[in-house]
Amino acid sequence: MFRTILAVAVLLAAVPNLAHAQSKPKGARVAVNGMQMYYEVSGKGAPLIVLHGAYMNIPTMGAIIPKLAKTHQVYALEFQGHGRTTDIDRPITYPNLADDVAAFMDAVGLKKADVFGYSLGAAAALQLAIRHPEKVNKLAAASVSYDAEGMQPEFKEFIPHMKVEMFLEMPFAKEYPKLAANPKGFPELARKLIAIEKEPMAWGEQVKALKTPVLIIAGDADVTTLEHTVSMFRLLGGGGAGDMGKPLSASRLAILPATSHTAVITQVDALIGVIEPFLKGVTPKGMFAAE
């Protein structure tokens, strides 16, 4: 999504040292829906799939992957046309990306897993839970939206003016050939990612019907409005009064302070601090909770 465009420009400058510092994970490719999908496996524990943002790849996700790998067996994927995964003659859409993840799980023998996604990856993960609920245990979605109307007005106004040429001199465009299966494939990737911004997005009814527990993570200055984020939490059954004798919603909401969209994925300690308790089912005890 466009929200990751500024993020990647920052991350490509800041993340490489983190990426080089981590121990070498096991990388491989697998045939998925006509493409060769690259993925890396690291850590031990319950399986956790990690999905990156638009124009990103596994290295530009930074320190969050090795942190998660301390307590989980992490499967970090690279989407169609991103990183080392090949592109194919097919639009990049959220349903397509979700179906790719489902096919990946079948290919590597993962029946069910927790999922963490950021931005484009979070929307794809949300579609995975909608389209393939049997494959998702719990979903942590950072900087996600379920309706195009939930984006900040400035971003909505900019989308119709987006052109491939705007991105060709961006840092992530210059970095693209270093990993890409097709080093000249960036303009086509940009064209497809611009197109996904213009696709209709109105998933309210599907989100409301979800049984999958979802942790929504957003910055308080994210590209989606706070009102939209709270609305999504309410669709998932959250936002009621605690301490009133009723159990809390299985879904959760975390707002990171002083955090823009580009900063969400860099707040590693804050992310771990909310993701781990959610995946473990740990709930803070109130004053009147039984011992």
mmCIF file of C-alpha atoms in Angstrom:
data_model
loop_
_atom_site.group_PDB
_atom_site.id
_atom_site.type_symbol
_atom_site.label_atom_id
_atom_site.label_comp_id
_atom_site.label_asym_id
_atom_site.label_seq_id
_atom_site.Cartn_x
_atom_site.Cartn_y
_atom_site.Cartn_z
ATOM 1 C CA MET A 1 0.000 0.000 0.000
ATOM 2 C CA PHE A 2 1.106 3.585 -0.506
ATOM 3 C CA ARG A 3 1.562 3.959 3.228
ATOM 4 C CA THR A 4 4.697 1.831 2.965
ATOM 5 C CA ILE A 5 6.319 3.947 0.283
ATOM 6 C CA LEU A 6 7.707 6.530 2.676
ATOM 7 C CA ALA A 7 8.399 3.797 5.183
ATOM 8 C CA VAL A 8 10.676 1.863 2.874
ATOM 9 C CA ALA A 9 12.689 4.940 1.980
ATOM 10 C CA VAL A 10 13.498 5.292 5.671
ATOM 11 C CA LEU A 11 13.930 1.594 6.375
ATOM 12 C CA LEU A 12 16.350 0.926 3.553
ATOM 13 C CA ALA A 13 18.700 3.450 5.083
ATOM 14 C CA ALA A 14 18.251 2.297 8.661
ATOM 15 C CA VAL A 15 17.723 -1.475 8.544
ATOM 16 C CA PRO A 16 20.695 -3.067 6.723
ATOM 17 C CA ASN A 17 22.936 -3.049 9.801
ATOM 18 C CA LEU A 18 20.224 -4.875 11.731
ATOM 19 C CA ALA A 19 19.796 -7.385 8.936
ATOM 20 C CA HIS A 20 23.531 -8.136 8.775
ATOM 21 C CA ALA A 21 23.718 -8.500 12.550
ATOM 22 C CA GLN A 22 21.211 -11.342 12.759
ATOM 23 C CA SER A 23 22.158 -15.006 12.462
ATOM 24 C CA LYS A 24 21.696 -16.583 9.064
ATOM 25 C CA PRO A 25 18.201 -18.074 8.662
ATOM 26 C CA LYS A 26 17.447 -20.934 6.297
ATOM 27 C CA GLY A 27 16.266 -19.610 2.912
ATOM 28 C CA ALA A 28 14.493 -21.594 0.186
ATOM 29 C CA ARG A 29 12.085 -21.269 -2.722
ATOM 30 C CA VAL A 30 8.864 -23.125 -3.350
ATOM 31 C CA ALA A 31 6.473 -23.200 -6.313
ATOM 32 C CA VAL A 32 3.346 -21.192 -5.444
ATOM 33 C CA ASN A 33 0.607 -20.301 -7.949
ATOM 34 C CA GLY A 34 2.976 -20.123 -10.907
ATOM 35 C CA MET A 35 5.786 -18.241 -9.158
ATOM 36 C CA GLN A 36 8.892 -19.219 -7.235
ATOM 37 C CA MET A 37 8.245 -17.846 -3.745
ATOM 38 C CA TYR A 38 11.255 -17.124 -1.562
ATOM 39 C CA TYR A 39 10.985 -17.635 2.187
ATOM 40 C CA GLU A 40 13.203 -17.966 5.231
ATOM 41 C CA VAL A 41 12.739 -20.097 8.331
ATOM 42 C CA SER A 42 14.291 -19.183 11.664
ATOM 43 C CA GLY A 43 13.795 -19.967 15.332
ATOM 44 C CA LYS A 44 11.925 -22.709 17.150
ATOM 45 C CA GLY A 45 8.446 -22.955 18.589
ATOM 46 C CA ALA A 46 4.911 -22.575 17.304
ATOM 47 C CA PRO A 47 4.792 -21.522 13.627
ATOM 48 C CA LEU A 48 4.419 -17.801 12.878
ATOM 49 C CA ILE A 49 4.152 -16.422 9.345
ATOM 50 C CA VAL A 50 5.533 -12.893 8.821
ATOM 51 C CA LEU A 51 4.344 -10.780 5.881
ATOM 52 C CA HIS A 52 6.124 -7.595 4.769
ATOM 53 C CA GLY A 53 4.829 -4.292 3.407
ATOM 54 C CA ALA A 54 4.719 -3.031 -0.186
ATOM 55 C CA TYR A 55 8.086 -2.529 -1.930
ATOM 56 C CA MET A 56 9.711 -4.330 1.011
ATOM 57 C CA ASN A 57 11.348 -7.708 1.518
ATOM 58 C CA ILE A 58 12.599 -9.819 4.413
ATOM 59 C CA PRO A 59 15.730 -7.726 5.183
ATOM 60 C CA THR A 60 13.809 -4.436 5.235
ATOM 61 C CA MET A 61 11.456 -5.793 7.903
ATOM 62 C CA GLY A 62 14.450 -5.320 10.185
ATOM 63 C CA ALA A 63 14.864 -6.577 13.736
ATOM 64 C CA ILE A 64 11.285 -7.755 14.284
ATOM 65 C CA ILE A 65 11.906 -11.091 12.537
ATOM 66 C CA PRO A 66 14.903 -12.220 14.654
ATOM 67 C CA LYS A 67 13.097 -10.986 17.785
ATOM 68 C CA LEU A 68 10.042 -13.086 16.993
ATOM 69 C CA ALA A 69 12.289 -16.036 16.142
ATOM 70 C CA LYS A 70 13.423 -16.181 19.770
ATOM 71 C CA THR A 71 10.053 -17.667 20.734
ATOM 72 C CA HIS A 72 8.545 -18.900 17.455
ATOM 73 C CA GLN A 73 9.464 -20.791 14.323
ATOM 74 C CA VAL A 74 9.181 -17.874 11.914
ATOM 75 C CA TYR A 75 8.313 -18.317 8.246
ATOM 76 C CA ALA A 76 9.116 -14.974 6.598
ATOM 77 C CA LEU A 77 7.732 -14.741 3.040
ATOM 78 C CA GLU A 78 8.437 -12.459 0.086
ATOM 79 C CA PHE A 79 5.357 -11.596 -1.974
ATOM 80 C CA GLN A 80 4.888 -11.708 -5.741
ATOM 81 C CA GLY A 81 7.558 -9.593 -7.470
ATOM 82 C CA HIS A 82 9.127 -8.562 -4.153
ATOM 83 C CA GLY A 83 12.605 -9.478 -2.986
ATOM 84 C CA ARG A 84 13.653 -12.818 -4.442
ATOM 85 C CA THR A 85 10.172 -14.028 -5.393
ATOM 86 C CA THR A 86 9.440 -14.039 -9.115
ATOM 87 C CA ASP A 87 6.713 -11.944 -10.679
ATOM 88 C CA ILE A 88 3.975 -13.429 -12.859
ATOM 89 C CA ASP A 89 1.455 -12.070 -15.355
ATOM 90 C CA ARG A 90 -1.196 -11.363 -12.732
ATOM 91 C CA PRO A 91 -2.330 -8.300 -10.774
ATOM 92 C CA ILE A 92 -1.212 -7.918 -7.185
ATOM 93 C CA THR A 93 -4.407 -7.894 -5.140
ATOM 94 C CA TYR A 94 -5.092 -8.633 -1.490
ATOM 95 C CA PRO A 95 -7.104 -11.790 -2.295
ATOM 96 C CA ASN A 96 -4.317 -12.984 -4.610
ATOM 97 C CA LEU A 97 -1.681 -12.403 -1.937
ATOM 98 C CA ALA A 98 -3.818 -14.186 0.659
ATOM 99 C CA ASP A 99 -4.298 -17.165 -1.638
ATOM 100 C CA ASP A 100 -0.528 -17.229 -2.232
ATOM 101 C CA VAL A 101 0.083 -17.492 1.508
ATOM 102 C CA ALA A 102 -2.489 -20.280 1.778
ATOM 103 C CA ALA A 103 -0.840 -22.132 -1.124
ATOM 104 C CA PHE A 104 2.563 -21.612 0.494
ATOM 105 C CA MET A 105 1.296 -23.194 3.701
ATOM 106 C CA ASP A 106 0.068 -26.207 1.757
ATOM 107 C CA ALA A 107 3.373 -26.481 -0.088
ATOM 108 C CA VAL A 108 5.481 -26.553 3.081
ATOM 109 C CA GLY A 109 3.052 -28.611 5.146
ATOM 110 C CA LEU A 110 1.773 -25.910 7.515
ATOM 111 C CA LYS A 111 -1.833 -26.704 8.384
ATOM 112 C CA LYS A 112 -2.319 -23.706 10.677
ATOM 113 C CA ALA A 113 -0.177 -20.859 11.992
ATOM 114 C CA ASP A 114 -0.218 -17.506 13.725
ATOM 115 C CA VAL A 115 0.353 -14.588 11.342
ATOM 116 C CA PHE A 116 1.982 -11.165 11.727
ATOM 117 C CA GLY A 117 1.656 -8.708 8.865
ATOM 118 C CA TYR A 118 2.644 -5.098 8.315
ATOM 119 C CA SER A 119 0.747 -2.716 5.999
ATOM 120 C CA LEU A 120 0.324 -4.527 2.657
ATOM 121 C CA GLY A 121 1.182 -7.705 4.561
ATOM 122 C CA ALA A 122 -1.403 -6.918 7.231
ATOM 123 C CA ALA A 123 -4.161 -6.436 4.642
ATOM 124 C CA ALA A 124 -3.115 -9.673 2.924
ATOM 125 C CA ALA A 125 -3.165 -11.427 6.310
ATOM 126 C CA LEU A 126 -6.642 -10.055 6.995
ATOM 127 C CA GLN A 127 -7.803 -11.481 3.665
ATOM 128 C CA LEU A 128 -6.118 -14.776 4.579
ATOM 129 C CA ALA A 129 -8.226 -14.931 7.745
ATOM 130 C CA ILE A 130 -11.343 -14.031 5.738
ATOM 131 C CA ARG A 131 -10.749 -16.437 2.839
ATOM 132 C CA HIS A 132 -8.925 -19.268 4.647
ATOM 133 C CA PRO A 133 -9.950 -19.040 8.330
ATOM 134 C CA GLU A 134 -8.997 -22.636 8.984
ATOM 135 C CA LYS A 135 -5.342 -21.753 8.363
ATOM 136 C CA VAL A 136 -5.028 -18.844 10.818
ATOM 137 C CA ASN A 137 -4.762 -19.338 14.550
ATOM 138 C CA LYS A 138 -4.255 -15.713 15.641
ATOM 139 C CA LEU A 139 -3.542 -12.626 13.536
ATOM 140 C CA ALA A 140 -1.428 -9.610 14.524
ATOM 141 C CA ALA A 141 -2.021 -6.848 11.967
ATOM 142 C CA ALA A 142 0.088 -3.682 12.078
ATOM 143 C CA SER A 143 -1.085 -0.588 10.179
ATOM 144 C CA VAL A 144 -4.071 -2.281 8.603
ATOM 145 C CA SER A 145 -7.302 -0.997 7.115
ATOM 146 C CA TYR A 146 -10.478 -2.766 6.064
ATOM 147 C CA ASP A 147 -12.039 0.059 4.037
ATOM 148 C CA ALA A 148 -10.433 2.589 1.694
ATOM 149 C CA GLU A 149 -12.458 5.335 3.348
ATOM 150 C CA GLY A 150 -10.443 4.814 6.511
ATOM 151 C CA MET A 151 -7.252 6.311 5.073
ATOM 152 C CA GLN A 152 -6.131 9.817 5.970
ATOM 153 C CA PRO A 153 -7.609 12.430 3.573
ATOM 154 C CA GLU A 154 -4.169 13.494 2.280
ATOM 155 C CA PHE A 155 -3.388 9.965 1.127
ATOM 156 C CA LYS A 156 -6.764 9.467 -0.508
ATOM 157 C CA GLU A 157 -6.277 12.698 -2.424
ATOM 158 C CA PHE A 158 -2.826 11.663 -3.638
ATOM 159 C CA ILE A 159 -3.706 8.196 -4.946
ATOM 160 C CA PRO A 160 -5.239 9.323 -8.294
ATOM 161 C CA HIS A 161 -2.016 11.217 -9.074
ATOM 162 C CA MET A 162 0.344 8.292 -8.502
ATOM 163 C CA LYS A 163 2.587 7.444 -11.490
ATOM 164 C CA VAL A 164 5.310 4.831 -11.926
ATOM 165 C CA GLU A 165 7.819 7.574 -12.785
ATOM 166 C CA MET A 166 7.426 9.049 -9.297
ATOM 167 C CA PHE A 167 9.028 5.974 -7.768
ATOM 168 C CA LEU A 168 11.875 5.211 -10.158
ATOM 169 C CA GLU A 169 14.366 7.444 -8.333
ATOM 170 C CA MET A 170 13.316 6.353 -4.849
ATOM 171 C CA PRO A 171 15.894 4.507 -2.704
ATOM 172 C CA PHE A 172 13.882 1.287 -2.750
ATOM 173 C CA ALA A 173 13.849 1.345 -6.559
ATOM 174 C CA LYS A 174 17.644 1.528 -6.618
ATOM 175 C CA GLU A 175 17.903 -1.312 -4.072
ATOM 176 C CA TYR A 176 15.444 -3.556 -5.917
ATOM 177 C CA PRO A 177 17.881 -5.154 -8.434
ATOM 178 C CA LYS A 178 20.187 -6.399 -5.664
ATOM 179 C CA LEU A 179 17.763 -9.181 -4.690
ATOM 180 C CA ALA A 180 15.230 -9.364 -7.510
ATOM 181 C CA ALA A 181 14.815 -12.428 -9.683
ATOM 182 C CA ASN A 182 14.322 -9.923 -12.524
ATOM 183 C CA PRO A 183 16.557 -6.901 -11.803
ATOM 184 C CA LYS A 184 14.615 -4.844 -14.369
ATOM 185 C CA GLY A 185 11.223 -5.675 -12.888
ATOM 186 C CA PHE A 186 10.738 -2.669 -10.614
ATOM 187 C CA PRO A 187 8.595 -0.538 -12.987
ATOM 188 C CA GLU A 188 6.137 -3.410 -13.418
ATOM 189 C CA LEU A 189 6.009 -3.971 -9.655
ATOM 190 C CA ALA A 190 5.337 -0.265 -9.123
ATOM 191 C CA ARG A 191 2.568 -0.347 -11.728
ATOM 192 C CA LYS A 192 0.871 -3.227 -9.948
ATOM 193 C CA LEU A 193 1.223 -1.640 -6.513
ATOM 194 C CA ILE A 194 -0.244 1.630 -7.796
ATOM 195 C CA ALA A 195 -3.162 -0.358 -9.213
ATOM 196 C CA ILE A 196 -3.878 -2.022 -5.860
ATOM 197 C CA GLU A 197 -4.284 1.439 -4.295
ATOM 198 C CA LYS A 198 -7.137 2.097 -6.710
ATOM 199 C CA GLU A 199 -8.934 -1.189 -6.083
ATOM 200 C CA PRO A 200 -12.163 -1.039 -4.052
ATOM 201 C CA MET A 201 -11.748 -2.008 -0.403
ATOM 202 C CA ALA A 202 -14.845 -2.420 1.770
ATOM 203 C CA TRP A 203 -14.498 -5.498 3.972
ATOM 204 C CA GLY A 204 -16.599 -4.464 6.956
ATOM 205 C CA GLU A 205 -19.071 -7.351 6.801
ATOM 206 C CA GLN A 206 -16.294 -9.920 6.356
ATOM 207 C CA VAL A 207 -14.323 -8.482 9.282
ATOM 208 C CA LYS A 208 -17.412 -8.505 11.482
ATOM 209 C CA ALA A 209 -17.942 -12.183 10.677
ATOM 210 C CA LEU A 210 -14.383 -13.203 11.600
ATOM 211 C CA LYS A 211 -13.920 -15.720 14.406
ATOM 212 C CA THR A 212 -10.121 -15.382 14.291
ATOM 213 C CA PRO A 213 -8.693 -13.328 17.187
ATOM 214 C CA VAL A 214 -7.016 -10.207 15.769
ATOM 215 C CA LEU A 215 -4.516 -7.863 17.386
ATOM 216 C CA ILE A 216 -4.739 -4.490 15.646
ATOM 217 C CA ILE A 217 -1.589 -2.377 15.962
ATOM 218 C CA ALA A 218 -1.451 1.218 14.753
ATOM 219 C CA GLY A 219 0.610 4.318 15.271
ATOM 220 C CA ASP A 220 -1.213 7.325 16.695
ATOM 221 C CA ALA A 221 -0.096 9.179 13.544
ATOM 222 C CA ASP A 222 -0.605 6.290 11.114
ATOM 223 C CA VAL A 223 -1.875 6.573 7.549
ATOM 224 C CA THR A 224 -5.254 5.211 8.611
ATOM 225 C CA THR A 225 -7.316 7.401 10.913
ATOM 226 C CA LEU A 226 -7.681 6.516 14.570
ATOM 227 C CA GLU A 227 -11.444 6.477 14.082
ATOM 228 C CA HIS A 228 -11.060 3.796 11.412
ATOM 229 C CA THR A 229 -8.809 1.702 13.638
ATOM 230 C CA VAL A 230 -11.263 1.874 16.544
ATOM 231 C CA SER A 231 -14.117 1.052 14.169
ATOM 232 C CA MET A 232 -12.318 -2.110 13.107
ATOM 233 C CA PHE A 233 -11.750 -3.081 16.736
ATOM 234 C CA ARG A 234 -15.463 -2.681 17.418
ATOM 235 C CA LEU A 235 -16.344 -4.815 14.382
ATOM 236 C CA LEU A 236 -14.215 -7.549 15.958
ATOM 237 C CA GLY A 237 -16.162 -7.324 19.216
ATOM 238 C CA GLY A 238 -13.781 -5.108 21.156
ATOM 239 C CA GLY A 239 -14.233 -1.774 22.871
ATOM 240 C CA GLY A 240 -16.680 -2.778 25.612
ATOM 241 C CA ALA A 241 -16.317 -2.057 29.320
ATOM 242 C CA GLY A 242 -14.114 -4.397 31.283
ATOM 243 C CA ASP A 243 -14.583 -5.192 35.003
ATOM 244 C CA MET A 244 -18.322 -5.669 34.422
ATOM 245 C CA GLY A 245 -18.468 -9.442 34.726
ATOM 246 C CA LYS A 246 -18.176 -10.202 31.016
ATOM 247 C CA PRO A 247 -15.085 -11.697 29.357
ATOM 248 C CA LEU A 248 -12.962 -9.407 27.230
ATOM 249 C CA SER A 249 -12.974 -9.733 23.458
ATOM 250 C CA ALA A 250 -10.489 -12.230 22.030
ATOM 251 C CA SER A 251 -9.289 -9.412 19.757
ATOM 252 C CA ARG A 252 -7.083 -6.571 20.995
ATOM 253 C CA LEU A 253 -6.053 -3.036 20.087
ATOM 254 C CA ALA A 254 -2.659 -1.386 20.586
ATOM 255 C CA ILE A 255 -1.917 2.231 19.675
ATOM 256 C CA LEU A 256 1.771 3.152 19.621
ATOM 257 C CA PRO A 257 2.403 6.722 20.841
ATOM 258 C CA ALA A 258 4.266 9.318 18.767
ATOM 259 C CA THR A 259 4.408 6.785 15.919
ATOM 260 C CA SER A 260 3.805 7.425 12.232
ATOM 261 C CA HIS A 261 3.256 4.667 9.701
ATOM 262 C CA THR A 262 6.920 4.655 8.770
ATOM 263 C CA ALA A 263 7.888 4.195 12.422
ATOM 264 C CA VAL A 264 5.527 1.337 13.295
ATOM 265 C CA ILE A 265 7.780 -1.473 12.059
ATOM 266 C CA THR A 266 10.844 0.072 13.740
ATOM 267 C CA GLN A 267 9.233 0.000 17.219
ATOM 268 C CA VAL A 268 10.459 -3.519 17.825
ATOM 269 C CA ASP A 269 10.266 -3.619 21.624
ATOM 270 C CA ALA A 270 6.786 -2.096 21.608
ATOM 271 C CA LEU A 271 5.642 -4.574 18.956
ATOM 272 C CA ILE A 272 7.030 -7.551 20.858
ATOM 273 C CA GLY A 273 5.449 -6.189 24.035
ATOM 274 C CA VAL A 274 1.954 -6.474 22.566
ATOM 275 C CA ILE A 275 2.373 -9.346 20.094
ATOM 276 C CA GLU A 276 3.805 -11.931 22.501
ATOM 277 C CA PRO A 277 1.088 -11.664 25.209
ATOM 278 C CA PHE A 278 -1.570 -11.764 22.488
ATOM 279 C CA LEU A 279 -0.185 -14.919 20.894
ATOM 280 C CA LYS A 280 0.240 -16.547 24.321
ATOM 281 C CA GLY A 281 -3.254 -15.562 25.449
ATOM 282 C CA VAL A 282 -1.934 -13.600 28.430
ATOM 283 C CA THR A 283 -4.392 -10.982 29.720
ATOM 284 C CA PRO A 284 -3.518 -8.308 32.305
ATOM 285 C CA LYS A 285 -5.394 -8.897 35.571
ATOM 286 C CA GLY A 286 -7.650 -6.165 36.866
ATOM 287 C CA MET A 287 -7.942 -5.115 40.521
ATOM 288 C CA PHE A 288 -11.025 -7.275 41.080
ATOM 289 C CA ALA A 289 -9.872 -10.356 39.189
ATOM 290 C CA ALA A 290 -9.894 -13.606 41.144
ATOM 291 C CA GLU A 291 -6.478 -14.876 42.160
#
